[in-house]
Amino acid sequence: MTENTQQQTTATPELPTAYAPAEVEGPLYERWVDRGYFTADAKSEKPPYTIVIPPPNVTGALHLGHAFQVTLMDALTRRKRMQGFETLWLPGMDHAGIATQNKVEQQLAEEGKSRHDLGREAFVERVWQWKDEYGGRILGQLRRLGAGLDWSRERFTMDEGLSKAVQRIFKDLYEDGLIYRAERIINWCPRCLTAISDIEVEYQEDAGELVSIRYGEGDESLVVATTRAETMLGDTAVAVHPDDERYKHLVGKQIKLPLTDRTIPVVADEHVDPEFGTGAVKVTPAHDPNDFAIGQRHDLPSLTVMDEHGIITVHGPFLGLDRFEARSTIVGALKEQGRIVAEKRPYMHSVGHCSRCKTTVEPRLSMQWWVKVGPLAQAAGDAVRDGSVEIHPKELSKRYFDWVDNMHDWCISRQLWWGHRIPIWYGPDGEVVCVGPDDEVPTGEGWTQDSDVLDTWFSSGLWPFSTLGWPEETPDLAKFYSTDVLLTGHDIIFFWVARMMMFGLYAMDGEAPFKTVALTGLVRDEFGKKMSKSNPNAVDPLDWMNAYGSDAVRFTLAKGANPGADVPIGEDWVQASSKFANKIWNATRFALMNGATIEGELPAADQMSATDRWILSRLNETVAQVDAYYEDFQFAKLSEALYHFAWDEVFDWYVELSKTTFFAGGEGARVSGRVLGEVLDVMLRLLHPVVPFVTETLWTTLTGGESLVIADWPKDSGFRDTAAEQEIALVQRVITEVRRFRKEQGLQDAQKVPARLTLTGTALAAHEAAIRQILRLQPEGEGFSATATLPVAGAEVALDLSGTIDVAAERKRLAKDLAAAEKEKAQAQGKLGNEAFLAKAPDNVVDKIRGRLAKADEDIARIQAQLEKLPQA
């Protein structure tokens, strides 16, 4: 199953009586790092296995979503390292343009200053100071979680190497005609004072108002409806569908725009839905993306009526008003003129908000830099379609294709100071020069650099190869690109996955940045609700780690990780995982105290008991199961398989069934001790990637080995023993049936009962001592009277309960329960036999009564069986 290359040569040291995670985890992690276990070697001849961490924001702190994904990535990389791969899990942080700039601007505001008081250069220096002082705390928190990251390769999206990569790809794309500058409608945040991409806009249902306004006069008038009345000041047309008979007489004519001195044309455009509202729409090309497209088709002017703060900049009476103040003022003015035909408030509609500051986003015509995504997105889609990249689970491929197949050109410029400055220089005579990392910056009077910075997702889109040294041909890039797995949440397919696919395929000669995209769900509370500070149900995972240990948090998260599905988590579940860690500790401690060892060769099968052969058979089956689940990213299933194997089969069955052997001593105890040592060795190896701390402590104690981090991953030896599995299944059946009977009779677990076991001629005979010990069954003794007999599994267990229970009282109790069950049955039958009731009662009520009847029947059968088993009074 595994090569024990690091065997114990000295006496096994004793374990403390209780596991104390707080005392173990921190020092143990630092020992792993100091010994270089997580440091990858680009010169190694081992096959590579690479994961780059989704870089957390420099402003961030560890939340359960981080802890969830980091746990899964750590499990993958720990296993691959144990399997003999040169494993690189590369850490780093994202500079998080808007979020970080906001942090520092808030800090300045507390000092009564703004960034403009400092100027650009001094402000950027202030941000670097903030980053050095406050940024990156999440990386320390990842260490607390046990993340086996190669800290020697830590990167930052604004470090020198990654900045060089940004300049290089910008210039390459620019020279290939895939980056251009154009005036288009963008999403504008009046609070952050920058453009933001479509995927940085969060939509929510807001209560607004829908007003219907009459444009024009008499027969040459029409009604348009809008939720943004303030934008009518920038209308340059009204559009109708070309086939709409109601308005054909108006197409091509000019109508008066209310509140202004302008007239605007009526145009025919197929974009208009004649069935929606009045079938006529106002066209404001400078403040709406659909209207901009109509304006382009009909050569309409674009009038900007708001500045970057959302303040009205035109038309005297409304000049200087905030957009929302202008909205109500304009509606009031239209009412005075009798132009309001209808109003609906509150009118619930979807409104875009800045994902950073939650301000209502304003569509705005603006000159920006864009990536022409058509050919890049085509390549990103083809890489998945041709199998070069696998999306897991496959059903989420549709979401990916929906995005890359319908992607609009990407606005990459941001009106910020913190970030990668766009490497474009403008000359005094209209020259435009793109400066690459090895180019000289134009000098001389009149040359200026573009003031905008790049979207944060532009640099993070380079992450899988820029972190390995691209554009230089580094040993890391040669060894570790392309990466093996991108494990990330399905919610950032659009933000990050597609960007990396486009840039990776472009920059790396068609080689995709990863072979597999393993998509996870989102962590939710135990009731399935999204976690947020406003609910409030958000949990700081550090609190749980401090209370229960990092292993408990990790195991809880892994147990909930079904591919692509959301993960509910509650503190009770973390407590249960803590109990599991303690169970592993206590059971291993017991095993070590009773002779469990890995010294010497594993005995031959014919030297082992059926119990020994059974557990080794189950062990190998578990190894095979866990391997299959890892390959399919089925973390929940592999965690469940390990949990049930460890707790149920090893601790609750094998250890219990073997106690009589251990207590008897001799050759049988030696063989079982070696088998138990083998089982614990392999089991701890299997558990290690998910629960690294407790397993490391136990395994090094058991084996004397250096560390599980560099130990061999177990292999399925192929050993199976069906006969032993069937034999132990019979033993389990007998014990389970007798336990159930004892419980039904109200006997305490520790209460001893005289019993006669008739096992001769069955596979159970060899297990009589173990069965008696586990079930607390004493020998028959003098005066034995079989007051209850249980035939089970081809054997017979006769029990003398005369001295253990008050038979008369028990019969009385059961008779009372039987009468209640029979009454319940009669009532249910009465209702179900009443035709009038059935005709009126809802289906769910009838179903509930049928359920009551079935439950009553089950109770009656169970109680009657208990009465039959009771000794005669």
PDB file of N, CA and C in Angstrom, residues 107-146:
ATOM      1  N   GLN A 107      -8.492  57.478   4.660  1.00  0.00           N
ATOM      2  CA  GLN A 107      -7.492  57.849   5.665  1.00  0.00           C
ATOM      3  C   GLN A 107      -7.140  59.336   5.550  1.00  0.00           C
ATOM      4  N   LEU A 108      -6.993  59.813   4.321  1.00  0.00           N
ATOM      5  CA  LEU A 108      -6.690  61.229   4.112  1.00  0.00           C
ATOM      6  C   LEU A 108      -7.845  62.116   4.559  1.00  0.00           C
ATOM      7  N   ALA A 109      -9.070  61.654   4.296  1.00  0.00           N
ATOM      8  CA  ALA A 109     -10.240  62.454   4.666  1.00  0.00           C
ATOM      9  C   ALA A 109     -10.284  62.671   6.178  1.00  0.00           C
ATOM     10  N   GLU A 110      -9.835  61.670   6.939  1.00  0.00           N
ATOM     11  CA  GLU A 110      -9.792  61.825   8.390  1.00  0.00           C
ATOM     12  C   GLU A 110      -8.777  62.886   8.808  1.00  0.00           C
ATOM     13  N   GLU A 111      -7.825  63.160   7.908  1.00  0.00           N
ATOM     14  CA  GLU A 111      -6.836  64.212   8.165  1.00  0.00           C
ATOM     15  C   GLU A 111      -7.267  65.549   7.565  1.00  0.00           C
ATOM     16  N   GLY A 112      -8.474  65.548   6.951  1.00  0.00           N
ATOM     17  CA  GLY A 112      -8.968  66.778   6.336  1.00  0.00           C
ATOM     18  C   GLY A 112      -8.329  67.069   4.992  1.00  0.00           C
ATOM     19  N   LYS A 113      -7.843  66.021   4.313  1.00  0.00           N
ATOM     20  CA  LYS A 113      -7.168  66.208   3.028  1.00  0.00           C
ATOM     21  C   LYS A 113      -7.803  65.327   1.957  1.00  0.00           C
ATOM     22  N   SER A 114      -7.463  65.606   0.709  1.00  0.00           N
ATOM     23  CA  SER A 114      -7.844  64.748  -0.410  1.00  0.00           C
ATOM     24  C   SER A 114      -6.578  64.397  -1.178  1.00  0.00           C
ATOM     25  N   ARG A 115      -6.688  63.462  -2.096  1.00  0.00           N
ATOM     26  CA  ARG A 115      -5.511  63.087  -2.881  1.00  0.00           C
ATOM     27  C   ARG A 115      -4.983  64.257  -3.694  1.00  0.00           C
ATOM     28  N   HIS A 116      -5.883  65.171  -4.058  1.00  0.00           N
ATOM     29  CA  HIS A 116      -5.461  66.321  -4.861  1.00  0.00           C
ATOM     30  C   HIS A 116      -4.582  67.272  -4.053  1.00  0.00           C
ATOM     31  N   ASP A 117      -4.741  67.245  -2.739  1.00  0.00           N
ATOM     32  CA  ASP A 117      -3.857  68.058  -1.899  1.00  0.00           C
ATOM     33  C   ASP A 117      -2.418  67.536  -1.955  1.00  0.00           C
ATOM     34  N   LEU A 118      -2.277  66.222  -2.115  1.00  0.00           N
ATOM     35  CA  LEU A 118      -0.948  65.632  -2.158  1.00  0.00           C
ATOM     36  C   LEU A 118      -0.345  65.671  -3.553  1.00  0.00           C
ATOM     37  N   GLY A 119      -1.195  65.539  -4.580  1.00  0.00           N
ATOM     38  CA  GLY A 119      -0.686  65.372  -5.933  1.00  0.00           C
ATOM     39  C   GLY A 119      -0.457  63.901  -6.212  1.00  0.00           C
ATOM     40  N   ARG A 120      -0.388  63.555  -7.483  1.00  0.00           N
ATOM     41  CA  ARG A 120      -0.378  62.154  -7.888  1.00  0.00           C
ATOM     42  C   ARG A 120       0.818  61.382  -7.319  1.00  0.00           C
ATOM     43  N   GLU A 121       2.010  61.914  -7.493  1.00  0.00           N
ATOM     44  CA  GLU A 121       3.213  61.187  -7.085  1.00  0.00           C
ATOM     45  C   GLU A 121       3.229  60.931  -5.582  1.00  0.00           C
ATOM     46  N   ALA A 122       2.897  61.954  -4.806  1.00  0.00           N
ATOM     47  CA  ALA A 122       2.903  61.810  -3.349  1.00  0.00           C
ATOM     48  C   ALA A 122       1.777  60.892  -2.892  1.00  0.00           C
ATOM     49  N   PHE A 123       0.635  60.957  -3.589  1.00  0.00           N
ATOM     50  CA  PHE A 123      -0.478  60.082  -3.212  1.00  0.00           C
ATOM     51  C   PHE A 123      -0.104  58.621  -3.439  1.00  0.00           C
ATOM     52  N   VAL A 124       0.486  58.316  -4.590  1.00  0.00           N
ATOM     53  CA  VAL A 124       0.877  56.937  -4.881  1.00  0.00           C
ATOM     54  C   VAL A 124       1.896  56.451  -3.852  1.00  0.00           C
ATOM     55  N   GLU A 125       2.807  57.322  -3.452  1.00  0.00           N
ATOM     56  CA  GLU A 125       3.772  56.962  -2.419  1.00  0.00           C
ATOM     57  C   GLU A 125       3.053  56.656  -1.107  1.00  0.00           C
ATOM     58  N   ARG A 126       1.998  57.430  -0.819  1.00  0.00           N
ATOM     59  CA  ARG A 126       1.214  57.209   0.397  1.00  0.00           C
ATOM     60  C   ARG A 126       0.514  55.843   0.336  1.00  0.00           C
ATOM     61  N   VAL A 127       0.046  55.448  -0.845  1.00  0.00           N
ATOM     62  CA  VAL A 127      -0.599  54.141  -0.983  1.00  0.00           C
ATOM     63  C   VAL A 127       0.414  53.022  -0.743  1.00  0.00           C
ATOM     64  N   TRP A 128       1.618  53.166  -1.271  1.00  0.00           N
ATOM     65  CA  TRP A 128       2.658  52.158  -1.024  1.00  0.00           C
ATOM     66  C   TRP A 128       2.948  52.043   0.475  1.00  0.00           C
ATOM     67  N   GLN A 129       2.968  53.178   1.155  1.00  0.00           N
ATOM     68  CA  GLN A 129       3.191  53.149   2.604  1.00  0.00           C
ATOM     69  C   GLN A 129       2.064  52.399   3.297  1.00  0.00           C
ATOM     70  N   TRP A 130       0.833  52.655   2.869  1.00  0.00           N
ATOM     71  CA  TRP A 130      -0.320  51.956   3.453  1.00  0.00           C
ATOM     72  C   TRP A 130      -0.197  50.453   3.200  1.00  0.00           C
ATOM     73  N   LYS A 131       0.176  50.099   1.982  1.00  0.00           N
ATOM     74  CA  LYS A 131       0.317  48.681   1.640  1.00  0.00           C
ATOM     75  C   LYS A 131       1.359  48.013   2.522  1.00  0.00           C
ATOM     76  N   ASP A 132       2.499  48.682   2.736  1.00  0.00           N
ATOM     77  CA  ASP A 132       3.554  48.094   3.558  1.00  0.00           C
ATOM     78  C   ASP A 132       3.121  47.948   5.010  1.00  0.00           C
ATOM     79  N   GLU A 133       2.280  48.881   5.487  1.00  0.00           N
ATOM     80  CA  GLU A 133       1.890  48.871   6.896  1.00  0.00           C
ATOM     81  C   GLU A 133       0.677  47.995   7.173  1.00  0.00           C
ATOM     82  N   TYR A 134      -0.332  48.086   6.283  1.00  0.00           N
ATOM     83  CA  TYR A 134      -1.599  47.413   6.566  1.00  0.00           C
ATOM     84  C   TYR A 134      -1.932  46.283   5.577  1.00  0.00           C
ATOM     85  N   GLY A 135      -1.380  46.369   4.391  1.00  0.00           N
ATOM     86  CA  GLY A 135      -1.749  45.397   3.364  1.00  0.00           C
ATOM     87  C   GLY A 135      -1.162  44.026   3.642  1.00  0.00           C
ATOM     88  N   GLY A 136      -1.791  43.026   3.084  1.00  0.00           N
ATOM     89  CA  GLY A 136      -1.233  41.694   3.160  1.00  0.00           C
ATOM     90  C   GLY A 136      -1.460  40.932   4.443  1.00  0.00           C
ATOM     91  N   ARG A 137      -2.311  41.454   5.335  1.00  0.00           N
ATOM     92  CA  ARG A 137      -2.545  40.693   6.570  1.00  0.00           C
ATOM     93  C   ARG A 137      -3.187  39.346   6.271  1.00  0.00           C
ATOM     94  N   ILE A 138      -3.874  39.269   5.133  1.00  0.00           N
ATOM     95  CA  ILE A 138      -4.530  38.007   4.789  1.00  0.00           C
ATOM     96  C   ILE A 138      -3.512  36.900   4.560  1.00  0.00           C
ATOM     97  N   LEU A 139      -2.300  37.262   4.110  1.00  0.00           N
ATOM     98  CA  LEU A 139      -1.292  36.235   3.873  1.00  0.00           C
ATOM     99  C   LEU A 139      -0.883  35.563   5.181  1.00  0.00           C
ATOM    100  N   GLY A 140      -0.782  36.351   6.238  1.00  0.00           N
ATOM    101  CA  GLY A 140      -0.507  35.766   7.545  1.00  0.00           C
ATOM    102  C   GLY A 140      -1.639  34.878   8.009  1.00  0.00           C
ATOM    103  N   GLN A 141      -2.852  35.249   7.659  1.00  0.00           N
ATOM    104  CA  GLN A 141      -4.013  34.445   8.043  1.00  0.00           C
ATOM    105  C   GLN A 141      -4.056  33.131   7.274  1.00  0.00           C
ATOM    106  N   LEU A 142      -3.525  33.131   6.048  1.00  0.00           N
ATOM    107  CA  LEU A 142      -3.448  31.890   5.282  1.00  0.00           C
ATOM    108  C   LEU A 142      -2.466  30.914   5.938  1.00  0.00           C
ATOM    109  N   ARG A 143      -1.420  31.448   6.517  1.00  0.00           N
ATOM    110  CA  ARG A 143      -0.486  30.593   7.257  1.00  0.00           C
ATOM    111  C   ARG A 143      -1.196  29.955   8.447  1.00  0.00           C
ATOM    112  N   ARG A 144      -2.037  30.724   9.096  1.00  0.00           N
ATOM    113  CA  ARG A 144      -2.802  30.218  10.249  1.00  0.00           C
ATOM    114  C   ARG A 144      -3.688  29.051   9.837  1.00  0.00           C
ATOM    115  N   LEU A 145      -4.172  29.103   8.609  1.00  0.00           N
ATOM    116  CA  LEU A 145      -5.041  28.036   8.104  1.00  0.00           C
ATOM    117  C   LEU A 145      -4.253  26.800   7.708  1.00  0.00           C
ATOM    118  N   GLY A 146      -2.936  26.955   7.541  1.00  0.00           N
ATOM    119  CA  GLY A 146      -2.109  25.806   7.165  1.00  0.00           C
ATOM    120  C   GLY A 146      -1.805  25.721   5.690  1.00  0.00           C
TER     121      GLY A 146
END
